[in-house]
PDB file of C-alpha atoms and ligand atoms in Angstrom:
ATOM      1  CA  MET A   1      -6.599 -18.681  14.248  1.00 84.00           C
ATOM      2  CA  PHE A   2      -5.073 -15.135  14.998  1.00 91.00           C
ATOM      3  CA  ARG A   3      -1.425 -15.909  14.284  1.00 94.00           C
ATOM      4  CA  ASN A   4       0.380 -17.330  11.430  1.00 94.00           C
ATOM      5  CA  THR A   5       1.162 -21.003  11.426  1.00 91.00           C
ATOM      6  CA  GLU A   6       3.855 -22.962   9.466  1.00 88.00           C
ATOM      7  CA  HIS A   7       1.309 -23.516   6.685  1.00 86.00           C
ATOM      8  CA  GLY A   8      -0.747 -20.480   6.436  1.00 89.00           C
ATOM      9  CA  TYR A   9      -1.564 -16.811   7.475  1.00 94.00           C
ATOM     10  CA  GLY A  10      -3.587 -15.953  10.520  1.00 95.00           C
ATOM     11  CA  LEU A  11      -6.550 -13.727  10.740  1.00 96.00           C
ATOM     12  CA  ILE A  12      -4.539 -10.629  11.717  1.00 97.00           C
ATOM     13  CA  ALA A  13      -2.036 -10.812   8.850  1.00 97.00           C
ATOM     14  CA  ILE A  14      -4.911 -11.646   6.441  1.00 97.00           C
ATOM     15  CA  THR A  15      -7.101  -8.734   7.572  1.00 98.00           C
ATOM     16  CA  LEU A  16      -4.249  -6.264   7.327  1.00 98.00           C
ATOM     17  CA  HIS A  17      -3.207  -7.620   3.888  1.00 98.00           C
ATOM     18  CA  TRP A  18      -6.771  -7.007   2.559  1.00 98.00           C
ATOM     19  CA  ILE A  19      -7.309  -3.624   4.077  1.00 98.00           C
ATOM     20  CA  VAL A  20      -4.114  -2.250   2.620  1.00 98.00           C
ATOM     21  CA  ALA A  21      -4.744  -4.113  -0.668  1.00 98.00           C
ATOM     22  CA  PHE A  22      -8.360  -2.580  -1.076  1.00 98.00           C
ATOM     23  CA  ALA A  23      -7.105   0.817   0.049  1.00 98.00           C
ATOM     24  CA  PHE A  24      -4.569   0.759  -2.840  1.00 98.00           C
ATOM     25  CA  ILE A  25      -6.977  -0.448  -5.448  1.00 97.00           C
ATOM     26  CA  ALA A  26      -9.638   2.062  -4.224  1.00 98.00           C
ATOM     27  CA  ASN A  27      -7.208   4.908  -4.526  1.00 98.00           C
ATOM     28  CA  TYR A  28      -6.199   3.967  -8.062  1.00 97.00           C
ATOM     29  CA  ALA A  29      -9.820   3.734  -9.010  1.00 97.00           C
ATOM     30  CA  LEU A  30     -10.654   7.186  -7.424  1.00 97.00           C
ATOM     31  CA  ILE A  31      -7.566   9.089  -8.932  1.00 96.00           C
ATOM     32  CA  PHE A  32      -7.824   7.584 -12.361  1.00 96.00           C
ATOM     33  CA  GLY A  33     -11.696   7.638 -12.327  1.00 96.00           C
ATOM     34  CA  ARG A  34     -11.426  11.387 -11.631  1.00 95.00           C
ATOM     35  CA  GLU A  35      -8.859  11.971 -14.306  1.00 94.00           C
ATOM     36  CA  TRP A  36     -10.488   9.845 -17.084  1.00 95.00           C
ATOM     37  CA  PHE A  37     -14.195  10.728 -16.491  1.00 96.00           C
ATOM     38  CA  LEU A  38     -14.578  13.997 -14.676  1.00 93.00           C
ATOM     39  CA  ALA A  39     -13.677  17.724 -15.175  1.00 88.00           C
ATOM     40  CA  PRO A  40     -10.778  18.359 -12.766  1.00 75.00           C
ATOM     41  CA  ARG A  41     -12.590  21.138 -10.948  1.00 86.00           C
ATOM     42  CA  SER A  42     -16.063  19.600 -10.751  1.00 94.00           C
ATOM     43  CA  ASP A  43     -17.482  19.067  -7.187  1.00 95.00           C
ATOM     44  CA  LEU A  44     -17.453  15.382  -7.575  1.00 96.00           C
ATOM     45  CA  GLY A  45     -13.754  15.543  -8.766  1.00 94.00           C
ATOM     46  CA  ARG A  46     -12.855  17.417  -5.550  1.00 93.00           C
ATOM     47  CA  THR A  47     -14.742  14.859  -3.437  1.00 95.00           C
ATOM     48  CA  LEU A  48     -12.812  11.949  -5.126  1.00 96.00           C
ATOM     49  CA  ILE A  49      -9.568  13.676  -4.455  1.00 95.00           C
ATOM     50  CA  SER A  50     -10.341  14.332  -0.808  1.00 95.00           C
ATOM     51  CA  THR A  51     -11.486  10.624  -0.458  1.00 97.00           C
ATOM     52  CA  HIS A  52      -8.282   9.544  -2.081  1.00 97.00           C
ATOM     53  CA  MET A  53      -6.283  11.594   0.424  1.00 97.00           C
ATOM     54  CA  ALA A  54      -8.279  10.415   3.419  1.00 97.00           C
ATOM     55  CA  ILE A  55      -7.909   6.718   2.377  1.00 98.00           C
ATOM     56  CA  GLY A  56      -4.271   7.380   1.745  1.00 97.00           C
ATOM     57  CA  VAL A  57      -3.319   8.908   5.006  1.00 97.00           C
ATOM     58  CA  SER A  58      -5.474   6.301   6.951  1.00 98.00           C
ATOM     59  CA  VAL A  59      -3.787   3.362   5.257  1.00 98.00           C
ATOM     60  CA  ILE A  60      -0.361   4.522   6.635  1.00 98.00           C
ATOM     61  CA  VAL A  61      -1.658   3.473  10.116  1.00 98.00           C
ATOM     62  CA  PHE A  62      -2.521  -0.076   8.851  1.00 98.00           C
ATOM     63  CA  VAL A  63       0.769  -0.327   7.028  1.00 98.00           C
ATOM     64  CA  ALA A  64       2.554   0.496  10.323  1.00 98.00           C
ATOM     65  CA  LEU A  65       0.534  -2.191  12.118  1.00 98.00           C
ATOM     66  CA  ARG A  66       1.208  -4.591   9.301  1.00 98.00           C
ATOM     67  CA  ILE A  67       4.961  -4.133   9.503  1.00 97.00           C
ATOM     68  CA  ILE A  68       4.939  -4.427  13.358  1.00 98.00           C
ATOM     69  CA  TRP A  69       2.959  -7.640  13.071  1.00 98.00           C
ATOM     70  CA  LYS A  70       5.236  -9.036  10.362  1.00 96.00           C
ATOM     71  CA  LEU A  71       8.223  -8.572  12.669  1.00 96.00           C
ATOM     72  CA  VAL A  72       6.634 -10.155  15.677  1.00 96.00           C
ATOM     73  CA  ASP A  73       4.657 -13.057  14.041  1.00 96.00           C
ATOM     74  CA  ARG A  74       6.205 -16.222  12.546  1.00 95.00           C
ATOM     75  CA  GLN A  75       6.165 -16.459   8.691  1.00 93.00           C
ATOM     76  CA  PRO A  76       4.520 -19.416   6.832  1.00 92.00           C
ATOM     77  CA  SER A  77       6.858 -21.568   4.782  1.00 89.00           C
ATOM     78  CA  PRO A  78       7.085 -20.680   1.033  1.00 87.00           C
ATOM     79  CA  PRO A  79       5.195 -22.759  -1.461  1.00 83.00           C
ATOM     80  CA  LYS A  80       7.001 -25.306  -3.506  1.00 84.00           C
ATOM     81  CA  GLY A  81       9.039 -23.738  -6.304  1.00 86.00           C
ATOM     82  CA  SER A  82      12.419 -23.141  -7.807  1.00 90.00           C
ATOM     83  CA  ARG A  83      14.989 -20.832  -6.093  1.00 93.00           C
ATOM     84  CA  LEU A  84      14.371 -18.357  -8.788  1.00 94.00           C
ATOM     85  CA  GLU A  85      10.629 -18.312  -8.104  1.00 90.00           C
ATOM     86  CA  HIS A  86      11.226 -17.867  -4.351  1.00 92.00           C
ATOM     87  CA  LEU A  87      13.692 -15.116  -5.130  1.00 95.00           C
ATOM     88  CA  ALA A  88      11.233 -13.455  -7.455  1.00 92.00           C
ATOM     89  CA  ALA A  89       8.333 -13.727  -4.877  1.00 91.00           C
ATOM     90  CA  SER A  90      10.325 -12.401  -1.826  1.00 93.00           C
ATOM     91  CA  THR A  91      11.813  -9.512  -4.027  1.00 95.00           C
ATOM     92  CA  VAL A  92       8.338  -8.355  -5.161  1.00 94.00           C
ATOM     93  CA  HIS A  93       7.084  -8.700  -1.648  1.00 95.00           C
ATOM     94  CA  LEU A  94       9.958  -6.579  -0.274  1.00 96.00           C
ATOM     95  CA  ILE A  95       9.456  -3.919  -2.827  1.00 97.00           C
ATOM     96  CA  LEU A  96       5.749  -3.959  -2.113  1.00 97.00           C
ATOM     97  CA  TYR A  97       6.474  -3.265   1.550  1.00 97.00           C
ATOM     98  CA  ALA A  98       8.579  -0.270   0.454  1.00 97.00           C
ATOM     99  CA  VAL A  99       5.791   0.893  -1.946  1.00 97.00           C
ATOM    100  CA  MET A 100       3.176   0.531   0.925  1.00 97.00           C
ATOM    101  CA  ILE A 101       5.241   3.041   2.878  1.00 97.00           C
ATOM    102  CA  VAL A 102       6.591   5.417   0.203  1.00 98.00           C
ATOM    103  CA  ILE A 103       3.518   5.990  -1.915  1.00 98.00           C
ATOM    104  CA  PRO A 104       1.053   7.110   0.808  1.00 97.00           C
ATOM    105  CA  LEU A 105       3.773   9.002   2.693  1.00 97.00           C
ATOM    106  CA  THR A 106       4.869  11.033  -0.363  1.00 97.00           C
ATOM    107  CA  GLY A 107       1.256  11.666  -1.175  1.00 97.00           C
ATOM    108  CA  TYR A 108       0.867  13.393   2.281  1.00 97.00           C
ATOM    109  CA  LEU A 109       4.210  14.978   2.318  1.00 96.00           C
ATOM    110  CA  GLY A 110       3.971  16.460  -1.117  1.00 93.00           C
ATOM    111  CA  THR A 111       0.486  17.829  -1.261  1.00 86.00           C
ATOM    112  CA  GLY A 112      -0.021  21.378   0.209  1.00 76.00           C
ATOM    113  CA  GLY A 113      -3.430  20.425   1.429  1.00 83.00           C
ATOM    114  CA  SER A 114      -4.927  18.934   4.699  1.00 88.00           C
ATOM    115  CA  ALA A 115      -6.118  15.268   4.767  1.00 94.00           C
ATOM    116  CA  ARG A 116      -8.725  13.701   7.064  1.00 95.00           C
ATOM    117  CA  LEU A 117      -7.315  10.707   8.996  1.00 96.00           C
ATOM    118  CA  PHE A 118     -10.079   8.010   9.044  1.00 95.00           C
ATOM    119  CA  PHE A 119     -12.451  10.661   7.550  1.00 96.00           C
ATOM    120  CA  LEU A 120     -12.569  12.257  11.043  1.00 96.00           C
ATOM    121  CA  PHE A 121      -9.426  14.127  12.106  1.00 95.00           C
ATOM    122  CA  ASP A 122      -7.876  16.864   9.910  1.00 95.00           C
ATOM    123  CA  LEU A 123      -4.103  16.497   9.557  1.00 95.00           C
ATOM    124  CA  PRO A 124      -2.454  19.819   8.920  1.00 95.00           C
ATOM    125  CA  PRO A 125      -0.749  20.195   5.576  1.00 96.00           C
ATOM    126  CA  PHE A 126       2.826  19.012   5.877  1.00 96.00           C
ATOM    127  CA  ARG A 127       4.301  22.332   4.850  1.00 95.00           C
ATOM    128  CA  GLU A 128       2.696  24.062   7.824  1.00 95.00           C
ATOM    129  CA  THR A 129       4.069  21.517  10.357  1.00 96.00           C
ATOM    130  CA  TRP A 130       6.930  22.066  12.738  1.00 96.00           C
ATOM    131  CA  ILE A 131       8.785  19.209  11.021  1.00 97.00           C
ATOM    132  CA  PHE A 132       8.846  20.955   7.647  1.00 97.00           C
ATOM    133  CA  THR A 133       9.439  24.530   8.850  1.00 97.00           C
ATOM    134  CA  THR A 134      12.063  23.784  11.540  1.00 97.00           C
ATOM    135  CA  ILE A 135      13.799  20.627  10.138  1.00 97.00           C
ATOM    136  CA  VAL A 136      13.348  20.447   6.387  1.00 97.00           C
ATOM    137  CA  GLU A 137      13.409  24.186   5.695  1.00 97.00           C
ATOM    138  CA  GLY A 138      15.248  25.451   8.748  1.00 97.00           C
ATOM    139  CA  TRP A 139      18.022  22.832   9.183  1.00 97.00           C
ATOM    140  CA  PHE A 140      18.490  21.620   5.695  1.00 97.00           C
ATOM    141  CA  GLY A 141      17.455  24.828   3.736  1.00 97.00           C
ATOM    142  CA  ILE A 142      15.194  23.029   1.445  1.00 97.00           C
ATOM    143  CA  THR A 143      12.467  25.214  -0.124  1.00 97.00           C
ATOM    144  CA  TRP A 144       8.901  23.983  -0.322  1.00 97.00           C
ATOM    145  CA  GLU A 145       9.006  24.104  -4.124  1.00 96.00           C
ATOM    146  CA  SER A 146      11.951  21.700  -4.444  1.00 97.00           C
ATOM    147  CA  PHE A 147      10.642  19.468  -1.589  1.00 97.00           C
ATOM    148  CA  GLU A 148       7.257  19.250  -3.332  1.00 97.00           C
ATOM    149  CA  SER A 149       8.575  18.426  -6.683  1.00 97.00           C
ATOM    150  CA  VAL A 150      10.530  15.480  -5.435  1.00 97.00           C
ATOM    151  CA  MET A 151       7.649  14.153  -3.417  1.00 97.00           C
ATOM    152  CA  ASP A 152       5.187  14.726  -6.350  1.00 96.00           C
ATOM    153  CA  PHE A 153       7.581  12.967  -8.800  1.00 97.00           C
ATOM    154  CA  ILE A 154       7.787   9.902  -6.605  1.00 97.00           C
ATOM    155  CA  HIS A 155       4.027   9.862  -5.753  1.00 97.00           C
ATOM    156  CA  LYS A 156       2.543  10.602  -9.058  1.00 96.00           C
ATOM    157  CA  THR A 157       5.070   9.271 -11.607  1.00 95.00           C
ATOM    158  CA  GLY A 158       6.152   6.333  -9.407  1.00 95.00           C
ATOM    159  CA  GLY A 159       2.554   5.584  -8.592  1.00 93.00           C
ATOM    160  CA  ALA A 160       1.260   5.889 -12.203  1.00 91.00           C
ATOM    161  CA  ARG A 161       4.090   4.241 -14.150  1.00 92.00           C
ATOM    162  CA  VAL A 162       5.943   1.749 -11.869  1.00 94.00           C
ATOM    163  CA  VAL A 163       3.877   0.741  -8.857  1.00 96.00           C
ATOM    164  CA  TRP A 164       0.719  -0.537 -10.550  1.00 94.00           C
ATOM    165  CA  VAL A 165       2.824  -2.798 -12.767  1.00 94.00           C
ATOM    166  CA  LEU A 166       4.270  -4.415  -9.623  1.00 95.00           C
ATOM    167  CA  ILE A 167       0.818  -4.742  -7.990  1.00 96.00           C
ATOM    168  CA  ALA A 168      -0.515  -6.296 -11.340  1.00 95.00           C
ATOM    169  CA  LEU A 169       2.408  -8.776 -11.314  1.00 93.00           C
ATOM    170  CA  HIS A 170       1.739  -9.681  -7.723  1.00 95.00           C
ATOM    171  CA  ILE A 171      -2.066 -10.252  -8.363  1.00 95.00           C
ATOM    172  CA  SER A 172      -1.270 -12.276 -11.577  1.00 95.00           C
ATOM    173  CA  ALA A 173       1.221 -14.454  -9.581  1.00 92.00           C
ATOM    174  CA  ALA A 174      -1.468 -15.079  -6.808  1.00 92.00           C
ATOM    175  CA  LEU A 175      -4.046 -16.063  -9.462  1.00 93.00           C
ATOM    176  CA  TYR A 176      -1.532 -18.332 -11.363  1.00 92.00           C
ATOM    177  CA  HIS A 177      -0.603 -20.209  -8.238  1.00 89.00           C
ATOM    178  CA  GLN A 178      -4.336 -20.678  -7.142  1.00 88.00           C
ATOM    179  CA  PHE A 179      -5.799 -21.524 -10.566  1.00 91.00           C
ATOM    180  CA  VAL A 180      -2.993 -23.031 -12.620  1.00 92.00           C
ATOM    181  CA  ARG A 181      -0.731 -24.461  -9.969  1.00 89.00           C
ATOM    182  CA  ARG A 182      -3.592 -25.057  -7.644  1.00 87.00           C
ATOM    183  CA  ASP A 183      -1.311 -24.969  -4.582  1.00 85.00           C
ATOM    184  CA  ASN A 184      -3.643 -23.029  -2.116  1.00 83.00           C
ATOM    185  CA  ILE A 185      -1.659 -19.766  -2.209  1.00 88.00           C
ATOM    186  CA  LEU A 186      -4.644 -17.506  -2.502  1.00 91.00           C
ATOM    187  CA  ARG A 187      -6.617 -19.546  -0.150  1.00 90.00           C
ATOM    188  CA  ARG A 188      -4.063 -19.169   2.588  1.00 90.00           C
ATOM    189  CA  MET A 189      -4.389 -15.417   2.224  1.00 94.00           C
ATOM    190  CA  THR A 190      -8.132 -15.642   2.532  1.00 93.00           C
ATOM    191  CA  ASN A 191      -8.857 -18.483   5.051  1.00 88.00           C
ATOM    192  CA  PRO A 192      -6.928 -18.467   8.323  1.00 87.00           C
ATOM    193  CA  ARG A 193      -7.840 -22.195   8.751  1.00 76.00           C
ATOM    194  CA  THR A 194      -5.843 -23.289   5.667  1.00 69.00           C
ATOM    195  CA  SER A 195      -3.802 -26.121   7.042  1.00 58.00           C
ATOM    196  CA  ARG A 196      -3.166 -28.266   4.020  1.00 52.00           C
ATOM    197  CA  PHE A 197      -0.530 -26.717   1.776  1.00 50.00           C
ATOM    198  CA  ASP A 198       0.965 -28.504  -1.343  1.00 44.00           C
TER     199      ASP A 198
HETATM  200  C1  HEM B   1      -2.796   4.197  -1.063  1.00 61.58           C
HETATM  201  C2  HEM B   1      -2.180   5.241  -1.209  1.00 61.58           C
HETATM  202  C3  HEM B   1      -2.128   5.983  -2.489  1.00 61.58           C
HETATM  203  C4  HEM B   1      -1.998   5.678  -3.817  1.00 61.58           C
HETATM  204  C5  HEM B   1      -1.944   4.232  -4.345  1.00 61.58           C
HETATM  205  C6  HEM B   1      -2.001   6.903  -4.614  1.00 61.58           C
HETATM  206  C7  HEM B   1      -1.943   6.877  -5.969  1.00 61.58           C
HETATM  207  C8  HEM B   1      -1.833   8.004  -6.685  1.00 61.58           C
HETATM  208  C9  HEM B   1      -1.483   8.043  -8.173  1.00 61.58           C
HETATM  209  C10 HEM B   1      -1.134   6.831  -9.067  1.00 61.58           C
HETATM  210  C11 HEM B   1      -1.524   9.335  -8.536  1.00 61.58           C
HETATM  211  C12 HEM B   1      -1.163   9.901 -10.042  1.00 61.58           C
HETATM  212  C13 HEM B   1      -2.394   9.975 -10.870  1.00 61.58           C
HETATM  213  C14 HEM B   1      -2.065  10.513 -12.279  1.00 61.58           C
HETATM  214  O1  HEM B   1      -1.002  10.170 -12.774  1.00 61.58           O
HETATM  215  O2  HEM B   1      -2.717  11.456 -12.581  1.00 61.58           O
HETATM  216  C15 HEM B   1      -1.894  10.061  -7.407  1.00 61.58           C
HETATM  217  C16 HEM B   1      -2.047  11.485  -7.447  1.00 61.58           C
HETATM  218  C17 HEM B   1      -2.286  12.343  -6.262  1.00 61.58           C
HETATM  219  N1  HEM B   1      -2.426  11.825  -5.035  1.00 61.58           N
HETATM  220 FE1  HEM B   1      -2.221  10.007  -4.361  1.00 61.58          FE
HETATM  221  N2  HEM B   1      -2.025   7.967  -3.751  1.00 61.58           N
HETATM  222  C18 HEM B   1      -2.037   7.486  -2.454  1.00 61.58           C
HETATM  223  C19 HEM B   1      -2.151   8.290  -1.379  1.00 61.58           C
HETATM  224  C20 HEM B   1      -2.224   9.760  -1.303  1.00 61.58           C
HETATM  225  C21 HEM B   1      -2.162  10.502  -0.187  1.00 61.58           C
HETATM  226  C22 HEM B   1      -2.067  10.049   1.287  1.00 61.58           C
HETATM  227  C23 HEM B   1      -2.386  11.828  -0.523  1.00 61.58           C
HETATM  228  C24 HEM B   1      -2.513  13.082   0.183  1.00 61.58           C
HETATM  229  C25 HEM B   1      -2.745  13.133   1.482  1.00 61.58           C
HETATM  230  C26 HEM B   1      -2.540  11.733  -1.938  1.00 61.58           C
HETATM  231  C27 HEM B   1      -2.752  12.923  -2.757  1.00 61.58           C
HETATM  232  C28 HEM B   1      -2.633  12.908  -4.168  1.00 61.58           C
HETATM  233  C29 HEM B   1      -2.868  14.086  -4.961  1.00 61.58           C
HETATM  234  C30 HEM B   1      -3.119  15.549  -4.493  1.00 61.58           C
HETATM  235  C31 HEM B   1      -2.602  13.732  -6.418  1.00 61.58           C
HETATM  236  C32 HEM B   1      -2.683  14.607  -7.608  1.00 61.58           C
HETATM  237  C33 HEM B   1      -4.018  14.672  -8.120  1.00 61.58           C
HETATM  238  C34 HEM B   1      -3.992  15.629  -9.394  1.00 61.58           C
HETATM  239  O3  HEM B   1      -3.853  16.765  -9.166  1.00 61.58           O
HETATM  240  O4  HEM B   1      -4.110  15.153 -10.443  1.00 61.58           O
HETATM  241  N3  HEM B   1      -2.382  10.535  -2.321  1.00 61.58           N
HETATM  242  N4  HEM B   1      -1.983   9.259  -6.339  1.00 61.58           N
HETATM  243  C1  HEM B   2      -6.519  -8.332  -5.631  1.00 61.58           C
HETATM  244  C2  HEM B   2      -5.365  -8.034  -5.127  1.00 61.58           C
HETATM  245  C3  HEM B   2      -4.327  -8.899  -4.309  1.00 61.58           C
HETATM  246  C4  HEM B   2      -4.391 -10.290  -4.274  1.00 61.58           C
HETATM  247  C5  HEM B   2      -5.250 -11.288  -4.939  1.00 61.58           C
HETATM  248  C6  HEM B   2      -3.171 -10.584  -3.414  1.00 61.58           C
HETATM  249  C7  HEM B   2      -2.802 -11.868  -2.974  1.00 61.58           C
HETATM  250  C8  HEM B   2      -1.907 -12.197  -2.132  1.00 61.58           C
HETATM  251  C9  HEM B   2      -1.469 -13.491  -1.749  1.00 61.58           C
HETATM  252  C10 HEM B   2      -2.230 -14.866  -2.167  1.00 61.58           C
HETATM  253  C11 HEM B   2      -0.490 -13.460  -0.997  1.00 61.58           C
HETATM  254  C12 HEM B   2       0.321 -14.596  -0.235  1.00 61.58           C
HETATM  255  C13 HEM B   2       1.535 -15.019  -0.814  1.00 61.58           C
HETATM  256  C14 HEM B   2       2.260 -16.226  -0.093  1.00 61.58           C
HETATM  257  O1  HEM B   2       1.495 -16.962   0.513  1.00 61.58           O
HETATM  258  O2  HEM B   2       3.470 -16.339  -0.202  1.00 61.58           O
HETATM  259  C15 HEM B   2      -0.069 -12.035  -0.740  1.00 61.58           C
HETATM  260  C16 HEM B   2       0.947 -11.628   0.021  1.00 61.58           C
HETATM  261  C17 HEM B   2       1.394 -10.268   0.007  1.00 61.58           C
HETATM  262  N1  HEM B   2       0.749  -9.191  -0.714  1.00 61.58           N
HETATM  263 FE1  HEM B   2      -1.006  -9.326  -1.773  1.00 61.58          FE
HETATM  264  N2  HEM B   2      -2.662  -9.441  -3.047  1.00 61.58           N
HETATM  265  C18 HEM B   2      -3.250  -8.395  -3.508  1.00 61.58           C
HETATM  266  C19 HEM B   2      -3.063  -7.061  -3.340  1.00 61.58           C
HETATM  267  C20 HEM B   2      -1.911  -6.562  -2.805  1.00 61.58           C
HETATM  268  C21 HEM B   2      -1.462  -5.174  -2.684  1.00 61.58           C
HETATM  269  C22 HEM B   2      -2.269  -4.025  -3.472  1.00 61.58           C
HETATM  270  C23 HEM B   2      -0.345  -5.049  -2.058  1.00 61.58           C
HETATM  271  C24 HEM B   2       0.617  -3.852  -1.657  1.00 61.58           C
HETATM  272  C25 HEM B   2       0.374  -2.674  -2.094  1.00 61.58           C
HETATM  273  C26 HEM B   2       0.006  -6.454  -1.578  1.00 61.58           C
HETATM  274  C27 HEM B   2       1.102  -6.800  -0.881  1.00 61.58           C
HETATM  275  C28 HEM B   2       1.334  -8.076  -0.406  1.00 61.58           C
HETATM  276  C29 HEM B   2       2.649  -8.376   0.273  1.00 61.58           C
HETATM  277  C30 HEM B   2       3.671  -7.437   0.786  1.00 61.58           C
HETATM  278  C31 HEM B   2       2.605  -9.756   0.624  1.00 61.58           C
HETATM  279  C32 HEM B   2       3.651 -10.599   1.430  1.00 61.58           C
HETATM  280  C33 HEM B   2       2.932 -10.913   2.731  1.00 61.58           C
HETATM  281  C34 HEM B   2       3.823 -11.220   3.710  1.00 61.58           C
HETATM  282  O3  HEM B   2       4.639 -12.220   3.691  1.00 61.58           O
HETATM  283  O4  HEM B   2       3.963 -10.394   4.701  1.00 61.58           O
HETATM  284  N3  HEM B   2      -0.890  -7.278  -2.057  1.00 61.58           N
HETATM  285  N4  HEM B   2      -0.924 -11.335  -1.616  1.00 61.58           N
END
């Protein structure tokens, strides 16, 4: 029930997948909702940005748990398919793991402001932390302006131009498997008791 089996995902992998998935989708909705429908300096616009930041830093904790769990639990066998399909799926999954780390992390590292972990604890702005002042600036001599511009580029341009395409591809593949191939792929990521797997 809790652990993965040869045929499907267990409750822990499923819960972590959906927490991270909904956090990403919510963060896209918040940031683009603000950009498309609100004046940037409105009160609601500010609330949406701080919610985006709070969800973003909190998801880092779940991503860390997810990676640890992935390393300790067994992995279900892949569905039937050609070698090319297996290669495409595992490549996209690997890139999505990288995205899950890089996008929220660059969001935190690159913004000068503080964010609320789990909407409860204020994290200090990264530029005021010992890691930035002593290591990044002190040891490597990197100024905040150049550090911020690299983090910003990865977070905003990567997030807005590249990452959503990968996520859209991933969702389309899941829906294609479930409703065209009918091979239980979506069901095994929603129901820990999925034992039959074609
Ligand atoms: C699930 C994690 C996250 C996702 C998917 C995400 C996605 C994005 C995207 C796509 C943009 C660019 C929007 C545009 O082109 O206008 C953006 C902007 C931004 N993000 Fe994130 N982000 C995440 C986490 C974070 C975190 C952890 C922080 C900070 C603690 C953060 C702070 C910001 C800020 C300040 C902006 C710029 C808003 C503006 O001035 O227009 N994000 N985010
Ligand atoms: C509505 C949105 C989503 C749907 C319907 C969905 C569906 C699925 C399904 C069905 C699988 C299982 C694939 C298999 O059995 O081989 C899966 C795995 C995976 N998903 Fe999603 N997903 C969604 C959103 C996301 C998002 C937003 C991310 C990351 C940002 C993500 C990252 C992953 C990763 C990395 C795996 C591989 C799991 C592993 O083997 O550890 N998914 N997803």
